PDB file of C-alpha atoms and ligand atoms in Angstrom:
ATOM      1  CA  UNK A   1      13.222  24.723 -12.310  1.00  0.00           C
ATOM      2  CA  UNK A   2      14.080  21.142 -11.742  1.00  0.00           C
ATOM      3  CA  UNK A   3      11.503  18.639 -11.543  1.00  0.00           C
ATOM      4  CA  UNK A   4      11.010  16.472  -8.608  1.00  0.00           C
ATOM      5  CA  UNK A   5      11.221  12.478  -9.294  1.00  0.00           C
ATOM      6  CA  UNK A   6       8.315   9.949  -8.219  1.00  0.00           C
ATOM      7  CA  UNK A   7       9.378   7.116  -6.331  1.00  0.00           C
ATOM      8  CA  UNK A   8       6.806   4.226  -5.958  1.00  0.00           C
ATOM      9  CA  UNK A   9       7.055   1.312  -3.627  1.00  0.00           C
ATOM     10  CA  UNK A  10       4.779  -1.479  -4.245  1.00  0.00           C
ATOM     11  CA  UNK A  11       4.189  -5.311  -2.803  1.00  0.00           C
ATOM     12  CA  UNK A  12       2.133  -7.718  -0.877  1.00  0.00           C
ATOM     13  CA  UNK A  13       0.875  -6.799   2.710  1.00  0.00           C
ATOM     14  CA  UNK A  14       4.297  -7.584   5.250  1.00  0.00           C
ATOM     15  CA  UNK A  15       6.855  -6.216   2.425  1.00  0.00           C
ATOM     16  CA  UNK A  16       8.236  -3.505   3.983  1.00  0.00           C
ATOM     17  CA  UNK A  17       6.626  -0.873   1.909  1.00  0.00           C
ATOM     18  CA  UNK A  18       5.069   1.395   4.501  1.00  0.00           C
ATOM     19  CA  UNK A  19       9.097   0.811   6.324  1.00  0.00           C
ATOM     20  CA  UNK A  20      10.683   1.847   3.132  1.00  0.00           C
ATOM     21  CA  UNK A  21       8.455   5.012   2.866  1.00  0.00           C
ATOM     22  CA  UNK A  22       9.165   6.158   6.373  1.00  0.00           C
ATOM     23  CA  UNK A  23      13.065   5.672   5.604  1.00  0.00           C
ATOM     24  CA  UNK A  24      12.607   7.942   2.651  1.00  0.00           C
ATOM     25  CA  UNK A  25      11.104  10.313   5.641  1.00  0.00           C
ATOM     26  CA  UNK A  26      13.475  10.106   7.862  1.00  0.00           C
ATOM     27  CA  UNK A  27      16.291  11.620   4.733  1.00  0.00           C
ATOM     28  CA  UNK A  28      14.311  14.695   4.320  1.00  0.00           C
ATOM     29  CA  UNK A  29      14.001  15.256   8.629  1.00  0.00           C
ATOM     30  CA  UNK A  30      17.563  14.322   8.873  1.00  0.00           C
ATOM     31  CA  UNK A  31      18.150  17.172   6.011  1.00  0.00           C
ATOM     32  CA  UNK A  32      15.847  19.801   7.603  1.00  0.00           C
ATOM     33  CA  UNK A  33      13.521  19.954   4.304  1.00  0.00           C
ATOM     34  CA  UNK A  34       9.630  20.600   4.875  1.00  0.00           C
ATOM     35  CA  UNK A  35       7.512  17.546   3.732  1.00  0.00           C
ATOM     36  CA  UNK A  36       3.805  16.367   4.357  1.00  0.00           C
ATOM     37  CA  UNK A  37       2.481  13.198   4.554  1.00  0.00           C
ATOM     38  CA  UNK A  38      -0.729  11.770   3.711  1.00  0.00           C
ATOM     39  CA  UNK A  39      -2.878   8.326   3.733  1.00  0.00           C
ATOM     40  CA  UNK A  40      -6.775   7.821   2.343  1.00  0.00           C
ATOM     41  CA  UNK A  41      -8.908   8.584   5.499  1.00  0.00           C
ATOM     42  CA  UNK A  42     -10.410   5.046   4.831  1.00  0.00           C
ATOM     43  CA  UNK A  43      -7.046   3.540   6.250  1.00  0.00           C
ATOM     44  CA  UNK A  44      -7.713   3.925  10.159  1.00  0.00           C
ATOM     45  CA  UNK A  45      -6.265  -0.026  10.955  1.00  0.00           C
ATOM     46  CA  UNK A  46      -3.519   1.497  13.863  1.00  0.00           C
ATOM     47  CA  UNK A  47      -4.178   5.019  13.586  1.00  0.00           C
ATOM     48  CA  UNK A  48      -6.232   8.197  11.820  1.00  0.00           C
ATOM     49  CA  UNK A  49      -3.767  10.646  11.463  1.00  0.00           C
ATOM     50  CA  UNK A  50      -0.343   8.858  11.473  1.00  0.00           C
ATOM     51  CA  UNK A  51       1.410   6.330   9.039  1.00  0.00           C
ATOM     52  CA  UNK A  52       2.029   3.058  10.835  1.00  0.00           C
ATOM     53  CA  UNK A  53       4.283   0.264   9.743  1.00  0.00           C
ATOM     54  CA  UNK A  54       3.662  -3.408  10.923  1.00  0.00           C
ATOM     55  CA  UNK A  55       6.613  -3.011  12.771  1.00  0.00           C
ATOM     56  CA  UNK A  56       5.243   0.297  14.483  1.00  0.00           C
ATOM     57  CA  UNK A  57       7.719   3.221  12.933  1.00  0.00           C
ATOM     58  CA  UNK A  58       5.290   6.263  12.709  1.00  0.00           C
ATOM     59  CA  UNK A  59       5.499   9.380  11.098  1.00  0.00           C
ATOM     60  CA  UNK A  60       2.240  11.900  11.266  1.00  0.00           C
ATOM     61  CA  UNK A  61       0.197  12.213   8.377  1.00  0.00           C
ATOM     62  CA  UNK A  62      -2.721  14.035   7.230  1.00  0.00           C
ATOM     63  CA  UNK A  63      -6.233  11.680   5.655  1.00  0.00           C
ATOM     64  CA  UNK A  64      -7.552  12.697   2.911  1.00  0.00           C
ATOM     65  CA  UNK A  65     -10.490  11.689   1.171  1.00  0.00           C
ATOM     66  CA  UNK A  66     -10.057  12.992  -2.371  1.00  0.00           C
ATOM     67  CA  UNK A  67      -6.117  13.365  -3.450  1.00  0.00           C
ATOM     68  CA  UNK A  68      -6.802  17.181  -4.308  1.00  0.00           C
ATOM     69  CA  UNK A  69      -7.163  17.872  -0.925  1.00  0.00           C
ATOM     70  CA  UNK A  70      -3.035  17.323  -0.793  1.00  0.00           C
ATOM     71  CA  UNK A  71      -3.247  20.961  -2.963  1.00  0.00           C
ATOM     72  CA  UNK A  72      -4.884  22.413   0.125  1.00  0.00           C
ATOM     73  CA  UNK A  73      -3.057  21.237   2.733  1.00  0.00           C
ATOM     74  CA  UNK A  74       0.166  22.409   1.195  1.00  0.00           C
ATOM     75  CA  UNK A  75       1.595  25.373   2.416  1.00  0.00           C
ATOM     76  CA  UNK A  76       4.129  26.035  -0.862  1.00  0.00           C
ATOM     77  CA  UNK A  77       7.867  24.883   1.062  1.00  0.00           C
ATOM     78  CA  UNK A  78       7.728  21.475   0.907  1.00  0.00           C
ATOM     79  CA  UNK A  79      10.356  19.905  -0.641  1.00  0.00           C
ATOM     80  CA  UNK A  80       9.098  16.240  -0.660  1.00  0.00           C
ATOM     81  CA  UNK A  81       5.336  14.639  -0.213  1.00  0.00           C
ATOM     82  CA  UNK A  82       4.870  11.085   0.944  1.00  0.00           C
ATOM     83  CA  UNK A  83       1.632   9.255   0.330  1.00  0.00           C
ATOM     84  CA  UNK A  84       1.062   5.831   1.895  1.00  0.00           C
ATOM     85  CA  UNK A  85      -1.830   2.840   0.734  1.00  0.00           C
ATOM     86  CA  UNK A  86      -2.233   4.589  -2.709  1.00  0.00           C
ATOM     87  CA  UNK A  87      -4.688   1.836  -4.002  1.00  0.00           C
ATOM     88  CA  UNK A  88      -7.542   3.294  -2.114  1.00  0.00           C
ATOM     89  CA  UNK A  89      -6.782   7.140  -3.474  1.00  0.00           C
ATOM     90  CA  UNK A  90      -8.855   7.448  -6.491  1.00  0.00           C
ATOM     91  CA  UNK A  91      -6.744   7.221 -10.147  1.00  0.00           C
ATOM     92  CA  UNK A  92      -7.230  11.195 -10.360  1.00  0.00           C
ATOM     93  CA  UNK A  93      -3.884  11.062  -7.902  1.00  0.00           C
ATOM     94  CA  UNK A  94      -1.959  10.724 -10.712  1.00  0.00           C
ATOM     95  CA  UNK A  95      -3.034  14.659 -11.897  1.00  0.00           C
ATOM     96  CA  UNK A  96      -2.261  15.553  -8.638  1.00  0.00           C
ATOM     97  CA  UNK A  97       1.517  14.081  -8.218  1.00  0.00           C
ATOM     98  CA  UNK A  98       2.501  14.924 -12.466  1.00  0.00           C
ATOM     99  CA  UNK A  99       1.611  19.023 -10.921  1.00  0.00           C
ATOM    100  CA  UNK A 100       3.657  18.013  -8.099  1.00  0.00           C
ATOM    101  CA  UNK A 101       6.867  16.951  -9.550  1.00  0.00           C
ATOM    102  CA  UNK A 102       6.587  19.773 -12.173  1.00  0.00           C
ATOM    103  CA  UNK A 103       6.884  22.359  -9.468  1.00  0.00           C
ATOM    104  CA  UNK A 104      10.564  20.350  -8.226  1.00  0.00           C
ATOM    105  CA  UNK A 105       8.755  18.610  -5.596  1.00  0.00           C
ATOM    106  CA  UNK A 106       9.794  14.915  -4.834  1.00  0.00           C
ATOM    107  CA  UNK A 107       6.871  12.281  -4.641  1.00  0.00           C
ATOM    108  CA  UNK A 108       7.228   8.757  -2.621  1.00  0.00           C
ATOM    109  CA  UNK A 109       3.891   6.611  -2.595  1.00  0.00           C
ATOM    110  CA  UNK A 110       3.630   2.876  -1.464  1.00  0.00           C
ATOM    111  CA  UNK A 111       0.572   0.667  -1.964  1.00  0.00           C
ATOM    112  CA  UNK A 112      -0.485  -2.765  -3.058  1.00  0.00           C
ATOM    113  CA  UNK A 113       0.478  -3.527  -6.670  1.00  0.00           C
ATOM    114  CA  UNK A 114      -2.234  -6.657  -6.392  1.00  0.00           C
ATOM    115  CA  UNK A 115      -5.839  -7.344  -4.305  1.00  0.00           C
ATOM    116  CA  UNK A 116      -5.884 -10.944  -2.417  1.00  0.00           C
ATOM    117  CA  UNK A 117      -7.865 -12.097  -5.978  1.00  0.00           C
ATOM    118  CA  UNK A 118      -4.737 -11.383  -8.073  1.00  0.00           C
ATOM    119  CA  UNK A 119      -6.430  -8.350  -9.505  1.00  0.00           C
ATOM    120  CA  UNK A 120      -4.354  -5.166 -10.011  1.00  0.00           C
ATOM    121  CA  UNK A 121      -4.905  -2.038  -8.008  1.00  0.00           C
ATOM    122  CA  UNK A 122      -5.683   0.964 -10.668  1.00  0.00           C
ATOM    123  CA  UNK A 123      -3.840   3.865  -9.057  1.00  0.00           C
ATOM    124  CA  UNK A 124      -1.252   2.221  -8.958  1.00  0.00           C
ATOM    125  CA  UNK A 125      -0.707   0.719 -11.810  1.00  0.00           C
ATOM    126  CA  UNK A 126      -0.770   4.470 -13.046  1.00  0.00           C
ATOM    127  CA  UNK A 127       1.395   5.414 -11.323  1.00  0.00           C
ATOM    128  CA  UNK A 128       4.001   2.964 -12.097  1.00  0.00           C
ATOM    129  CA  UNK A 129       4.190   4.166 -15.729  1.00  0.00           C
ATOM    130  CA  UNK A 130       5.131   7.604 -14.885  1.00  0.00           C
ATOM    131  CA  UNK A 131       7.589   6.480 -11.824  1.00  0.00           C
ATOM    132  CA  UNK A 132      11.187   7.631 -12.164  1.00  0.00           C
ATOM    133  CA  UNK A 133      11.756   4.347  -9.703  1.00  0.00           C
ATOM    134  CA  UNK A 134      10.188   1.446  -8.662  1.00  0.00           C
ATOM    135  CA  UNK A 135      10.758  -0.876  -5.406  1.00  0.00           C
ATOM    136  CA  UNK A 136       9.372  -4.185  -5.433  1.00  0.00           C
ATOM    137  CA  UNK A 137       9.101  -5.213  -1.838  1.00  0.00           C
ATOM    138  CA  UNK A 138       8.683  -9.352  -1.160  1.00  0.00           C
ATOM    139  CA  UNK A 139       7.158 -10.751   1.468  1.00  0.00           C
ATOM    140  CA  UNK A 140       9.011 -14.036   3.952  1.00  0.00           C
ATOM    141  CA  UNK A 141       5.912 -16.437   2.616  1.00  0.00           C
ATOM    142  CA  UNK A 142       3.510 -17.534   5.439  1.00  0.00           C
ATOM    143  CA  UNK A 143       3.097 -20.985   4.723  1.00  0.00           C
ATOM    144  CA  UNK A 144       6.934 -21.787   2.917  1.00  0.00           C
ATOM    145  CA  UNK A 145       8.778 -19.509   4.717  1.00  0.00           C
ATOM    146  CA  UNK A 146      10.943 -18.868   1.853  1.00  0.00           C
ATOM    147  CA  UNK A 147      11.309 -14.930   0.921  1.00  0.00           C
ATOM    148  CA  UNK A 148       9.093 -14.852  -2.513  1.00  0.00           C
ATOM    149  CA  UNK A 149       5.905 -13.848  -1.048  1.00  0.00           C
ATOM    150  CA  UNK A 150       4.560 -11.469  -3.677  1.00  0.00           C
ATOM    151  CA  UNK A 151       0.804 -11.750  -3.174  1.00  0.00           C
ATOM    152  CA  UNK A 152      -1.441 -11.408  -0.180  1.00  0.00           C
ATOM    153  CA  UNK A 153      -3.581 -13.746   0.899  1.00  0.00           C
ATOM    154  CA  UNK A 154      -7.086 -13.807   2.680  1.00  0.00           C
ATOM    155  CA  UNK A 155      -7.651 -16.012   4.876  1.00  0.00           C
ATOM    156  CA  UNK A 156     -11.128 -15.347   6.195  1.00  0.00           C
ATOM    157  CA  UNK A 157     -14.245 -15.565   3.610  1.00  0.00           C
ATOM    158  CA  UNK A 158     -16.575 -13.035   4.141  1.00  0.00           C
ATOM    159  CA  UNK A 159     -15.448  -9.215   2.885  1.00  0.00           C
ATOM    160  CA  UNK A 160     -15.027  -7.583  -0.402  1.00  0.00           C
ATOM    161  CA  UNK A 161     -11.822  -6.754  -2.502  1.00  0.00           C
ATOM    162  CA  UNK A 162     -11.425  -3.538  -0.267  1.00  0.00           C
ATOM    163  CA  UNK A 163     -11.402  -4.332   3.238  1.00  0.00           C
ATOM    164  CA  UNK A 164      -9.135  -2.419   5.672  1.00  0.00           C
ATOM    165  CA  UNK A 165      -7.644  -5.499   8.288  1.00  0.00           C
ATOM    166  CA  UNK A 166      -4.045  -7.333   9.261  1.00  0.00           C
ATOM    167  CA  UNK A 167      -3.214 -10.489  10.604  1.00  0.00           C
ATOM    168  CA  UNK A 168      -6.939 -10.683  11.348  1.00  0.00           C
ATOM    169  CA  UNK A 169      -7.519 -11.276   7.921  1.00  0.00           C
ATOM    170  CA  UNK A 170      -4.211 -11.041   5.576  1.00  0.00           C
ATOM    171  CA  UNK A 171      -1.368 -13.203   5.053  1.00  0.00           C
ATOM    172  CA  UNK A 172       1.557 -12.822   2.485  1.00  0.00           C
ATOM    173  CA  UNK A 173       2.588 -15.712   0.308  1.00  0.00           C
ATOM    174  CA  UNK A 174       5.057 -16.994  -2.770  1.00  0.00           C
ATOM    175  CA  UNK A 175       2.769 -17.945  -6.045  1.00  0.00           C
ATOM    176  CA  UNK A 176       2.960 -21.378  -5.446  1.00  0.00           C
ATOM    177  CA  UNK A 177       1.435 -21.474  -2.251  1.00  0.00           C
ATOM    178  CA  UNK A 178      -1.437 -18.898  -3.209  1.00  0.00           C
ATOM    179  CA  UNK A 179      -2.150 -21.554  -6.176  1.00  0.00           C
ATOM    180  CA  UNK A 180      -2.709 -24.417  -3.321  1.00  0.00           C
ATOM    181  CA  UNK A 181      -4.179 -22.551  -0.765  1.00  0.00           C
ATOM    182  CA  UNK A 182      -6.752 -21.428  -3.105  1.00  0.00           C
ATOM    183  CA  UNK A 183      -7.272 -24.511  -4.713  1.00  0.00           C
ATOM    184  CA  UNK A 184      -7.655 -25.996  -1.163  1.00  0.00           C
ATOM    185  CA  UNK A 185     -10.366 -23.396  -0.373  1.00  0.00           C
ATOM    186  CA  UNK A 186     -12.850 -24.623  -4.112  1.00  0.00           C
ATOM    187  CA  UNK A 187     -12.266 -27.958  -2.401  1.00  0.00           C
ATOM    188  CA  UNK A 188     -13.302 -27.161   1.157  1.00  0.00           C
ATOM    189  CA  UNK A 189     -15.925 -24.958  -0.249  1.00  0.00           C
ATOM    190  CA  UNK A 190     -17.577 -28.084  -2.917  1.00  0.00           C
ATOM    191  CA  UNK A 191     -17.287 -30.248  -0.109  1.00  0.00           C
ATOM    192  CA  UNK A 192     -19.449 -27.664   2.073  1.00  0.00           C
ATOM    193  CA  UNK A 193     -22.054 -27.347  -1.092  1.00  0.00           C
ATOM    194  CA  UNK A 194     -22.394 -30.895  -1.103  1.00  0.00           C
ATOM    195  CA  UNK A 195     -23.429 -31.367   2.672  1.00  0.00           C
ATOM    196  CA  UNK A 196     -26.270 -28.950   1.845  1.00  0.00           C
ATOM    197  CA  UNK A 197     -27.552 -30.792  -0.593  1.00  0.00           C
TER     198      UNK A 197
HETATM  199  N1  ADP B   1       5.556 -12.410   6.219  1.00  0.00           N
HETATM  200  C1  ADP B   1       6.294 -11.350   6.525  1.00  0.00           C
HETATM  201  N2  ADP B   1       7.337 -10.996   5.742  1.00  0.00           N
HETATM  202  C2  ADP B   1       8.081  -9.918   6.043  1.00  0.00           C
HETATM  203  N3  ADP B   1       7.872  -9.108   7.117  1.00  0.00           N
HETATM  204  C3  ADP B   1       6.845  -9.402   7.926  1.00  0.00           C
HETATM  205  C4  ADP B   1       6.011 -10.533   7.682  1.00  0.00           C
HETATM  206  N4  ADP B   1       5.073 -10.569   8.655  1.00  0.00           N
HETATM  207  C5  ADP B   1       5.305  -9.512   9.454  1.00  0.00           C
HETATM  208  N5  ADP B   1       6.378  -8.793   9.039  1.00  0.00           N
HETATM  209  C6  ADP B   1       6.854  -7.564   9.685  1.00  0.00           C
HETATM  210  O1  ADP B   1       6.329  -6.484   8.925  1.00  0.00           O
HETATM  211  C7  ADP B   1       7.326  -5.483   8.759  1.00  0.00           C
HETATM  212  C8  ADP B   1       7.034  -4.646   7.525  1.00  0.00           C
HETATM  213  O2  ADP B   1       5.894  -3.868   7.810  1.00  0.00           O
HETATM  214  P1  ADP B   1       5.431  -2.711   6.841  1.00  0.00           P
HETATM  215  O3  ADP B   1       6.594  -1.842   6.474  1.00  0.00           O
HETATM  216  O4  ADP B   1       4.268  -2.064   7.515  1.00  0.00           O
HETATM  217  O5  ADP B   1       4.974  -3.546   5.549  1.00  0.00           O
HETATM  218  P2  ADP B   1       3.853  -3.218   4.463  1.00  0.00           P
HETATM  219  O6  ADP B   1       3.635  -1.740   4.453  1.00  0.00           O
HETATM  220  O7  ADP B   1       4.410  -3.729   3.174  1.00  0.00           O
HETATM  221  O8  ADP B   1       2.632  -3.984   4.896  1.00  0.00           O
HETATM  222  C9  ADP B   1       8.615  -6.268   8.671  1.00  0.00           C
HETATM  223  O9  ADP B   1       9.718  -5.469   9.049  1.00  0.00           O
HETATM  224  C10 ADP B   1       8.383  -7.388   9.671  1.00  0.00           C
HETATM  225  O10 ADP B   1       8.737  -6.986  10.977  1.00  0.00           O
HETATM  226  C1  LIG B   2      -4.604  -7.606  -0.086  1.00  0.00           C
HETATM  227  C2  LIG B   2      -5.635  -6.598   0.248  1.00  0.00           C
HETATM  228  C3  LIG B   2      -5.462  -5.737   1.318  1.00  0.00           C
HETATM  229  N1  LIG B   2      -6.397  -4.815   1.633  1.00  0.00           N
HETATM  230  C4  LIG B   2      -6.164  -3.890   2.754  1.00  0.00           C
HETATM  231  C5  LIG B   2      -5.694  -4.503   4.021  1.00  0.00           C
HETATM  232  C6  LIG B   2      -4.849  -3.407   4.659  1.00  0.00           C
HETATM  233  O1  LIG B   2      -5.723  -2.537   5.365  1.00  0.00           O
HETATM  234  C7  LIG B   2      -4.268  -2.676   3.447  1.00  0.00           C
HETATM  235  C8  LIG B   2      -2.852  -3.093   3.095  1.00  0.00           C
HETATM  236  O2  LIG B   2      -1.976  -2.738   4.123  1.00  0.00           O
HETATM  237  P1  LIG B   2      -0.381  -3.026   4.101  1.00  0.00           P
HETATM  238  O3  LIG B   2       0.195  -1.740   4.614  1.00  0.00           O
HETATM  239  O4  LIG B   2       0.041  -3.315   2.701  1.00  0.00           O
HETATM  240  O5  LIG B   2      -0.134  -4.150   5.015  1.00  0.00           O
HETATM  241  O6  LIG B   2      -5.116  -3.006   2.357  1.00  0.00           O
HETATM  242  C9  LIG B   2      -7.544  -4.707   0.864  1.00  0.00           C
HETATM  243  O7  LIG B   2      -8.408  -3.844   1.119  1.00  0.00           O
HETATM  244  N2  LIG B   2      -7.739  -5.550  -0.188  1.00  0.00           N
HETATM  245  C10 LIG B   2      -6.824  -6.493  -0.532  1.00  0.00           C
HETATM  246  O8  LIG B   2      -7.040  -7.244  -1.532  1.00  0.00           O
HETATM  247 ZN1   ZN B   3       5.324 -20.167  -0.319  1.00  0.00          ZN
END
């Protein structure tokens, strides 16, 4: 049997990765082939059971908490699976989606490649080793409006390195402009200290 392929899209928030994944969708509807889709149950921002993009394309999808619970929703005829915001799935995905392509089925996950603090995302830094293709999605840069935005930026202080949010919280920018704005923030933030004390 021939193997499926894993297709990974990765970027900052705004890239066009959840877009990209729905257009991958949208060939296997168009061809009449069976798919699923799933997202971590965690993701609820715009809605529980559906993949949303910023710009509000929608396809349903089922949450899962673990990613072996993508074994038991399967029902054996799908020809593709699509898995959105793979850097909150645990790193065990990666089991899951090798068993996958080995049985001819075709695998398209998006996610974050980095966290707002520059730090990688596990899962899917997996899962870009054993990718037959990666997309590197860019972001139009919030503060220089140029189209190099490759990290995300947060802009409010409070929250850890997993926090579900949008424009509440997140904006994309080019590496120069996450060096300033963060060395703008230690500034703001020593001149706080010192009014303390
Ligand atoms: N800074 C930005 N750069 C690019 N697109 C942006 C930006 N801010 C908002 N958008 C909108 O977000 C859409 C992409 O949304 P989406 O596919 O959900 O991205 P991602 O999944 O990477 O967060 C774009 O088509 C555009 O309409
Ligand atoms: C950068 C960053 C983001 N998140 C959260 C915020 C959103 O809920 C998702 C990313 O969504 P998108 O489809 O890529 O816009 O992840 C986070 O928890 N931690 C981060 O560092
Ligand atoms: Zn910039």
């Amino acid at each position: 049997m021939k193997s499926g392929r894993l297709v990974l899209i990765v970027g900052p928030m705004y890239s066009g990765k959840t877009s990209e994944l729905l257009s991958y969708v949208e060939i296997y509807h168009l061809g009449k082939k069976n798919y699923k889709a799933f997202k971590p149950s965690i993701d609820n921002r715009y809605d529980e059971t559906f993949i949303v993009s910023h710009n509000n394309t929608r396809v349903k999808a089922y949450p899962i908490k673990e990613p072996k619970e993508i074994f038991k929703i399967l029902e054996g005829n799908e020809k593709a699976v699509f898995i959105d915001e793979i850097q909150f799935i645990s790193e065990e995905l990666k089991d899951i989606i090798l068993n996958l392509i080995d049985k001819g089925i075709d695998v398209f996950c998006s996610g974050l490649d980095l966290s707002f603090k520059n730090n990688i995302f596990p899962t899917t830094s997996i899962l870009m080793g054993y990718a037959d293709e990666v997309i590197k999605k860019k972001a139009v840069c919030h503060e220089c409006g140029e189209y190099t935005g490759t990290i995300s930026y947060k802009t409010i202080e409070n929250g850890g390195e997993i926090d579900i949010g949008g424009f509440d919280k997140y904006i994309a920018v080019c590496r120069d402009c996450y060096k300033k704005l963060n060395e703008k923030q230690k500034k703001e933030q020593k001149i706080n200290m010192n009014k303390l004390f």
